Each structure stands twice: as C-alpha cells, then as structure tokens.
Short mmCIF file of C-alpha atoms in Angstrom, two decimals:
data_model
loop_
_atom_site.label_atom_id
_atom_site.label_comp_id
_atom_site.label_asym_id
_atom_site.label_seq_id
_atom_site.Cartn_x
_atom_site.Cartn_y
_atom_site.Cartn_z
CA MET A 1 97.07 120.84 125.53
CA SER A 2 97.83 123.93 123.90
CA ASP A 3 98.07 124.26 120.18
CA PRO A 4 101.85 124.83 119.98
CA GLU A 5 102.38 121.78 122.59
CA GLN A 6 99.91 120.35 120.01
CA ARG A 7 101.88 121.42 117.07
CA GLU A 8 105.12 120.30 118.84
CA GLY A 9 103.70 116.61 118.92
CA GLU A 10 102.21 116.43 115.71
CA SER A 11 105.42 117.23 114.52
CA SER A 12 107.82 114.94 116.18
CA LEU A 13 105.56 112.53 115.51
CA ALA A 14 105.82 113.66 111.63
CA ARG A 15 109.22 113.59 111.70
CA GLY A 16 109.62 109.84 113.47
CA LEU A 17 107.25 108.60 111.22
CA SER A 18 109.83 110.25 108.44
CA LEU A 19 112.48 108.25 110.23
CA LEU A 20 110.65 104.68 109.00
CA GLU A 21 110.81 106.10 104.76
CA LEU A 22 114.45 106.25 105.35
CA PHE A 23 114.53 102.25 105.36
CA SER A 24 114.73 100.35 101.36
CA PRO A 25 114.67 96.59 100.25
CA ASP A 26 118.59 97.36 99.70
CA GLU A 27 119.23 99.20 103.67
CA ILE A 28 117.43 97.85 105.76
CA GLU A 29 119.61 98.61 108.91
CA LEU A 30 121.22 101.45 109.84
CA SER A 31 122.75 103.57 112.13
CA ILE A 32 121.92 106.67 114.16
CA SER A 33 124.18 109.17 112.50
CA GLU A 34 123.61 107.91 109.09
CA MET A 35 119.61 108.46 109.68
CA ALA A 36 121.02 111.25 110.80
CA ARG A 37 122.79 112.46 108.27
CA ARG A 38 120.05 111.82 105.55
CA SER A 39 117.31 113.41 107.66
CA GLY A 40 118.88 116.80 108.36
CA MET A 41 117.92 116.34 111.52
CA PRO A 42 120.14 117.22 114.51
CA LYS A 43 121.55 113.70 115.85
CA SER A 44 120.43 114.04 119.21
CA THR A 45 116.80 114.39 118.46
CA THR A 46 117.26 111.76 115.76
CA HIS A 47 118.65 109.75 119.15
CA ARG A 48 115.23 110.80 121.21
CA LEU A 49 112.72 109.68 118.20
CA VAL A 50 115.00 106.16 117.14
CA GLY A 51 114.13 105.22 121.20
CA ASP A 52 110.46 106.28 121.14
CA LEU A 53 110.05 104.05 117.65
CA LEU A 54 112.39 100.71 119.75
CA ARG A 55 109.88 101.14 122.67
CA TRP A 56 106.88 101.34 120.95
CA GLY A 57 108.37 98.13 118.18
CA ALA A 58 108.32 100.27 114.63
CA LEU A 59 111.79 99.55 114.84
CA GLU A 60 114.39 96.97 117.17
CA LYS A 61 118.19 96.39 116.91
CA GLY A 62 120.24 94.89 114.55
CA ARG A 63 123.91 93.69 114.68
CA ALA A 64 125.36 97.99 113.50
CA GLY A 65 122.14 99.89 114.00
CA VAL A 66 118.55 99.69 113.61
CA ARG A 67 115.62 98.20 111.61
CA LEU A 68 111.69 98.14 110.57
CA GLY A 69 110.02 96.35 113.37
CA VAL A 70 108.03 93.73 113.22
CA ARG A 71 104.72 95.31 115.17
CA LEU A 72 104.74 97.09 111.74
CA PHE A 73 104.32 94.01 109.71
CA GLU A 74 101.71 93.24 112.13
CA LEU A 75 99.07 96.45 111.95
CA GLY A 76 99.82 96.02 108.03
CA HIS A 77 98.18 93.06 107.86
CA LEU A 78 94.99 94.39 110.27
CA VAL A 79 94.49 97.20 107.21
CA PRO A 80 90.79 95.92 106.28
CA ASP A 81 90.81 96.77 102.56
CA HIS A 82 93.85 96.09 101.28
CA SER A 83 94.57 92.69 103.36
CA ARG A 84 91.50 91.84 101.70
CA LEU A 85 92.27 92.80 98.19
CA ARG A 86 94.90 90.99 98.40
CA GLU A 87 93.49 87.99 99.90
CA LEU A 88 91.18 87.80 97.16
CA ALA A 89 92.88 88.67 94.60
CA ILE A 90 96.34 86.23 94.72
CA PRO A 91 94.28 83.29 93.41
CA PHE A 92 93.56 85.49 90.54
CA ALA A 93 96.87 87.21 90.34
CA HIS A 94 98.16 83.97 89.92
CA SER A 95 95.43 82.52 87.40
CA LEU A 96 96.22 85.31 85.25
CA GLY A 97 100.12 84.82 85.03
CA ALA A 98 99.57 81.01 84.00
CA ILE A 99 97.32 81.51 81.39
CA THR A 100 99.63 84.29 80.25
CA ASN A 101 103.19 83.60 80.98
CA LEU A 102 103.63 87.05 82.08
CA THR A 103 104.07 89.10 85.67
CA SER A 104 100.93 89.81 86.74
CA ASN A 105 100.77 92.41 89.93
CA LEU A 106 98.41 93.69 92.03
CA ALA A 107 98.38 97.69 93.01
CA VAL A 108 96.15 100.15 95.38
CA ARG A 109 96.33 104.25 95.00
CA GLU A 110 98.53 106.14 97.71
CA GLY A 111 98.23 109.07 97.47
CA SER A 112 99.57 110.10 93.57
CA GLU A 113 101.30 107.17 93.93
CA ILE A 114 100.61 103.25 93.08
CA ILE A 115 101.54 101.00 95.80
CA TYR A 116 101.73 97.21 94.70
CA ILE A 117 100.43 94.85 97.49
CA GLU A 118 100.79 91.26 95.46
CA LYS A 119 103.73 90.41 92.19
CA ILE A 120 103.33 87.35 90.80
CA ASN A 121 106.76 86.63 88.73
CA SER A 122 106.92 84.59 85.28
CA ARG A 123 109.25 82.46 84.95
CA ASP A 124 110.68 83.79 81.87
CA LEU A 125 110.81 87.49 82.39
CA ARG A 126 112.06 89.84 85.94
CA VAL A 127 110.14 93.28 86.21
CA PRO A 128 112.29 94.84 87.53
CA HIS A 129 110.67 97.73 88.93
CA SER A 130 108.02 96.76 90.79
CA ARG A 131 108.35 94.73 93.90
CA ILE A 132 105.96 94.50 96.72
CA GLY A 133 105.84 97.58 98.45
CA GLY A 134 106.87 99.85 95.44
CA ARG A 135 105.45 102.62 94.68
CA LEU A 136 105.06 104.54 90.91
CA PRO A 137 103.71 107.47 89.73
CA MET A 138 100.12 106.91 88.36
CA HIS A 139 100.61 108.70 85.79
CA CYS A 140 102.98 106.53 83.69
CA THR A 141 102.24 103.26 84.93
CA ALA A 142 98.94 101.08 83.43
CA LEU A 143 98.19 100.23 86.66
CA GLY A 144 97.71 104.05 87.77
CA LYS A 145 95.96 105.23 84.68
CA ALA A 146 93.11 102.25 85.73
CA ILE A 147 92.72 104.11 88.94
CA LEU A 148 92.67 106.93 87.76
CA SER A 149 90.47 106.83 85.97
CA TYR A 150 87.89 106.19 88.30
CA SER A 151 89.06 108.38 90.51
CA GLY A 152 86.83 111.70 91.83
CA ALA A 153 87.62 114.38 89.28
CA ALA A 154 89.26 116.90 92.06
CA PHE A 155 91.66 114.05 92.48
CA VAL A 156 92.45 114.10 88.31
CA ASP A 157 92.57 117.67 88.77
CA THR A 158 95.59 117.01 91.07
CA VAL A 159 97.89 114.57 89.50
CA LEU A 160 97.56 115.91 86.38
CA GLU A 161 98.60 119.58 87.39
CA GLY A 162 101.99 117.64 88.60
CA PRO A 163 104.10 117.51 88.16
CA LEU A 164 104.39 114.85 85.75
CA THR A 165 107.61 113.56 85.57
CA ALA A 166 108.86 111.49 82.64
CA LEU A 167 110.41 108.39 83.19
CA THR A 168 111.35 106.99 79.95
CA SER A 169 111.01 108.74 76.78
CA LYS A 170 107.82 107.33 76.45
CA THR A 171 106.44 108.88 79.29
CA ILE A 172 102.54 110.79 78.47
CA THR A 173 103.78 113.95 80.37
CA ASP A 174 101.22 116.25 78.61
CA PRO A 175 98.14 117.27 80.52
CA ASP A 176 95.65 117.21 77.73
CA ALA A 177 97.22 113.85 75.97
CA LEU A 178 96.06 111.76 79.42
CA ARG A 179 93.32 113.13 80.24
CA ARG A 180 92.30 112.22 76.59
CA GLU A 181 93.69 108.18 77.62
CA LEU A 182 91.73 108.83 80.79
CA ALA A 183 89.06 109.29 79.15
CA GLY A 184 89.39 106.05 76.40
CA VAL A 185 90.22 103.82 79.48
CA ARG A 186 86.40 104.87 81.21
CA GLN A 187 85.13 102.97 77.61
CA SER A 188 87.45 100.54 77.25
CA ARG A 189 87.90 99.83 81.48
CA VAL A 190 91.82 99.03 80.20
CA ALA A 191 94.92 100.88 80.14
CA TYR A 192 98.43 100.31 79.05
CA ASP A 193 101.26 101.45 79.36
CA PHE A 194 103.74 101.73 76.63
CA GLU A 195 107.17 101.78 77.83
CA GLU A 196 106.12 104.47 79.94
CA SER A 197 107.62 103.21 83.18
CA GLN A 198 110.71 100.81 81.87
CA PRO A 199 112.39 101.07 78.40
CA GLY A 200 111.27 97.43 77.03
CA LEU A 201 107.88 97.09 78.96
CA PHE A 202 104.65 96.75 78.37
CA CYS A 203 101.74 96.46 81.15
CA VAL A 204 97.72 95.79 80.44
CA ALA A 205 95.42 96.69 83.37
CA ALA A 206 92.17 96.63 84.68
CA PRO A 207 90.27 98.83 87.61
CA ILE A 208 89.30 96.70 90.22
CA PHE A 209 85.50 97.83 92.77
CA ALA A 210 84.62 97.67 95.71
CA ARG A 211 80.92 96.75 97.33
CA THR A 212 80.05 100.41 96.86
CA GLY A 213 81.15 100.62 93.36
CA ARG A 214 84.28 102.32 94.58
CA VAL A 215 87.23 102.06 92.98
CA VAL A 216 90.23 100.34 94.95
CA GLY A 217 92.94 98.63 93.10
CA ALA A 218 93.54 97.73 89.19
CA LEU A 219 95.06 94.14 88.62
CA SER A 220 97.74 94.13 85.16
CA VAL A 221 100.53 91.83 83.23
CA THR A 222 103.46 92.45 82.02
CA GLY A 223 105.97 91.98 79.88
CA ALA A 224 108.44 92.09 76.81
CA THR A 225 107.80 95.34 74.75
CA SER A 226 104.67 94.44 71.93
CA ARG A 227 101.46 96.91 72.05
CA ASP A 228 99.58 94.27 69.28
CA GLN A 229 100.84 91.56 72.09
CA ALA A 230 99.97 94.14 74.76
CA ARG A 231 96.52 94.41 73.16
CA SER A 232 95.74 90.76 72.94
CA PHE A 233 96.02 90.70 77.04
CA SER A 234 93.38 92.47 77.19
CA GLY A 235 90.31 90.99 77.32
CA VAL A 236 91.66 87.79 80.06
CA VAL A 237 93.25 91.37 81.91
CA LEU A 238 89.67 93.08 81.94
CA ALA A 239 87.88 89.68 83.02
CA SER A 240 90.38 88.25 85.05
CA ALA A 241 89.75 92.24 87.56
CA GLN A 242 85.60 91.76 86.69
CA ALA A 243 85.66 88.45 88.70
CA LEU A 244 87.91 90.02 91.40
CA SER A 245 85.14 93.07 91.53
CA HIS A 246 82.64 90.22 91.72
CA ALA A 247 84.46 88.26 94.64
CA LEU A 248 84.44 91.87 96.64
CA GLY A 249 80.68 92.31 95.72
CA ALA A 250 80.67 95.05 93.39
CA PRO A 251 77.64 95.60 91.25
CA GLY A 252 77.58 94.47 87.80
CA ALA A 253 80.94 92.80 88.69
CA GLY A 254 82.85 95.92 88.20
CA ARG A 255 80.43 97.71 85.61
CA ILE A 256 80.05 101.26 86.12
#
C-alpha cells in the first residue's frame, strides 16, 4: 500500500470512529443527516462510513436512524485490564458504599480524563455528574488526582500544561498549586475533591495498583460537601483501595 493510500485508510478509520462518539446517553439513536451535520462531514461520506460500521456491527439500525451496535459491547468486555479490574472491584465498591452510605465509584485513566467503569449509587444521594462510561478531567476529580499522583512525570507535565478547565469556582487551575496537591496525595495516598467538579459535593479517592506496581485506577466515595466529613472517610477508602490492589497482586498491597 502506498503512503497516500495508507493515510487515506487511516483517515477513513478515524472519521468512522469519530461518528461513534456522536452518541450519548441522552441521544442513543441518530439519523445519518444529523450525524453529517454534527460531524461536519459531507452526507455522502457519512452515509458510506455508516454503511461500513453497520456491516461490521459497530452500528445497528433503529426506528428512525442508527444506534451503537452490540459488537462494541462484546469487545468492551474483552479488554483485559479494565474488565478484570471491574470484576474484582465490584464487591469492594459495594462494601465501601454500605459502610459509608455514600456513592462509590471506580475509574480508570483514558487520555487526560478519567472514565467511570463502575458506580454504586447511595440510596440517600444521587450523583448526577458521574455515570458508568462517563468522563471527567483528571485535574478536578479526586479519582483523577489519585491516578495522576502515581503516573509518570512526563504525563503529569502534559496534564499540568493544560488546559486546566474550571468546572466550578473551586476547581484548581493553577499548575503549581495542583503539583503541590499531587505531592501531598503521594504522601497520604488519598486524594480529595472539595466541590471542584460539582458544586455541593465532595469526593475521597485512593489509587489502585496492579501486580507490576503500576497505577491502574482509583476507588472513591462521593457525598454532600463537608471537609471534615470527607477526611473522616479517608481511612476506609484507602483500606478498600489497598485491599483491591492486593487482590490484583500488587506488591505491598499497593504501598509503593
């Protein structure tokens, strides 16, 4: 294959994948015309790419358009790290939620964001800004800061170079202040979000480590805002994350 042909193939693949990102929990079905409008692609190109995605199984026909296909769900469950982590983490997340009466969350890194792979809702409090499959920036979430604190220096520098978007008036957007906070997280192994991602809520998180000692995610609880209350949950969150790390085979139960 010549270089121009290879670039065209890669471009078509990238454009096809970008069409899949148009779907959301609020819009699970879209027409080809709407997909063309939102993507900025010509309708003929969109129609051709949708046809390819339908044949492969990434999309399937709905009543008034197309929707994500079951093959994506099947492949998602084959991702080894995330699927094993989620499988092992569910009992810990349930236990953590039962002990604290708060919403418990499990997240992993995806680029410079976290993606929620499990969420156990509290009976007393719904956390609207997080959902399974949802994403948030690392710098303004306790889960993200817990992961970021144990990530490589080059990646941390990339995140801190921004942009550090403010989701609330309390989001830390100063790189130096955030770097100091990350250093504190490495000492305590616990990260906090005091209304930084959602007004009126706090979050306490601790990192999760794999057999190699590499950070692979974070576990947290979320509840109504109170610094003292948040800090009071740090021990049980840390213990749960370390127990999960131990189940994953991490050296020293994640104490690195």
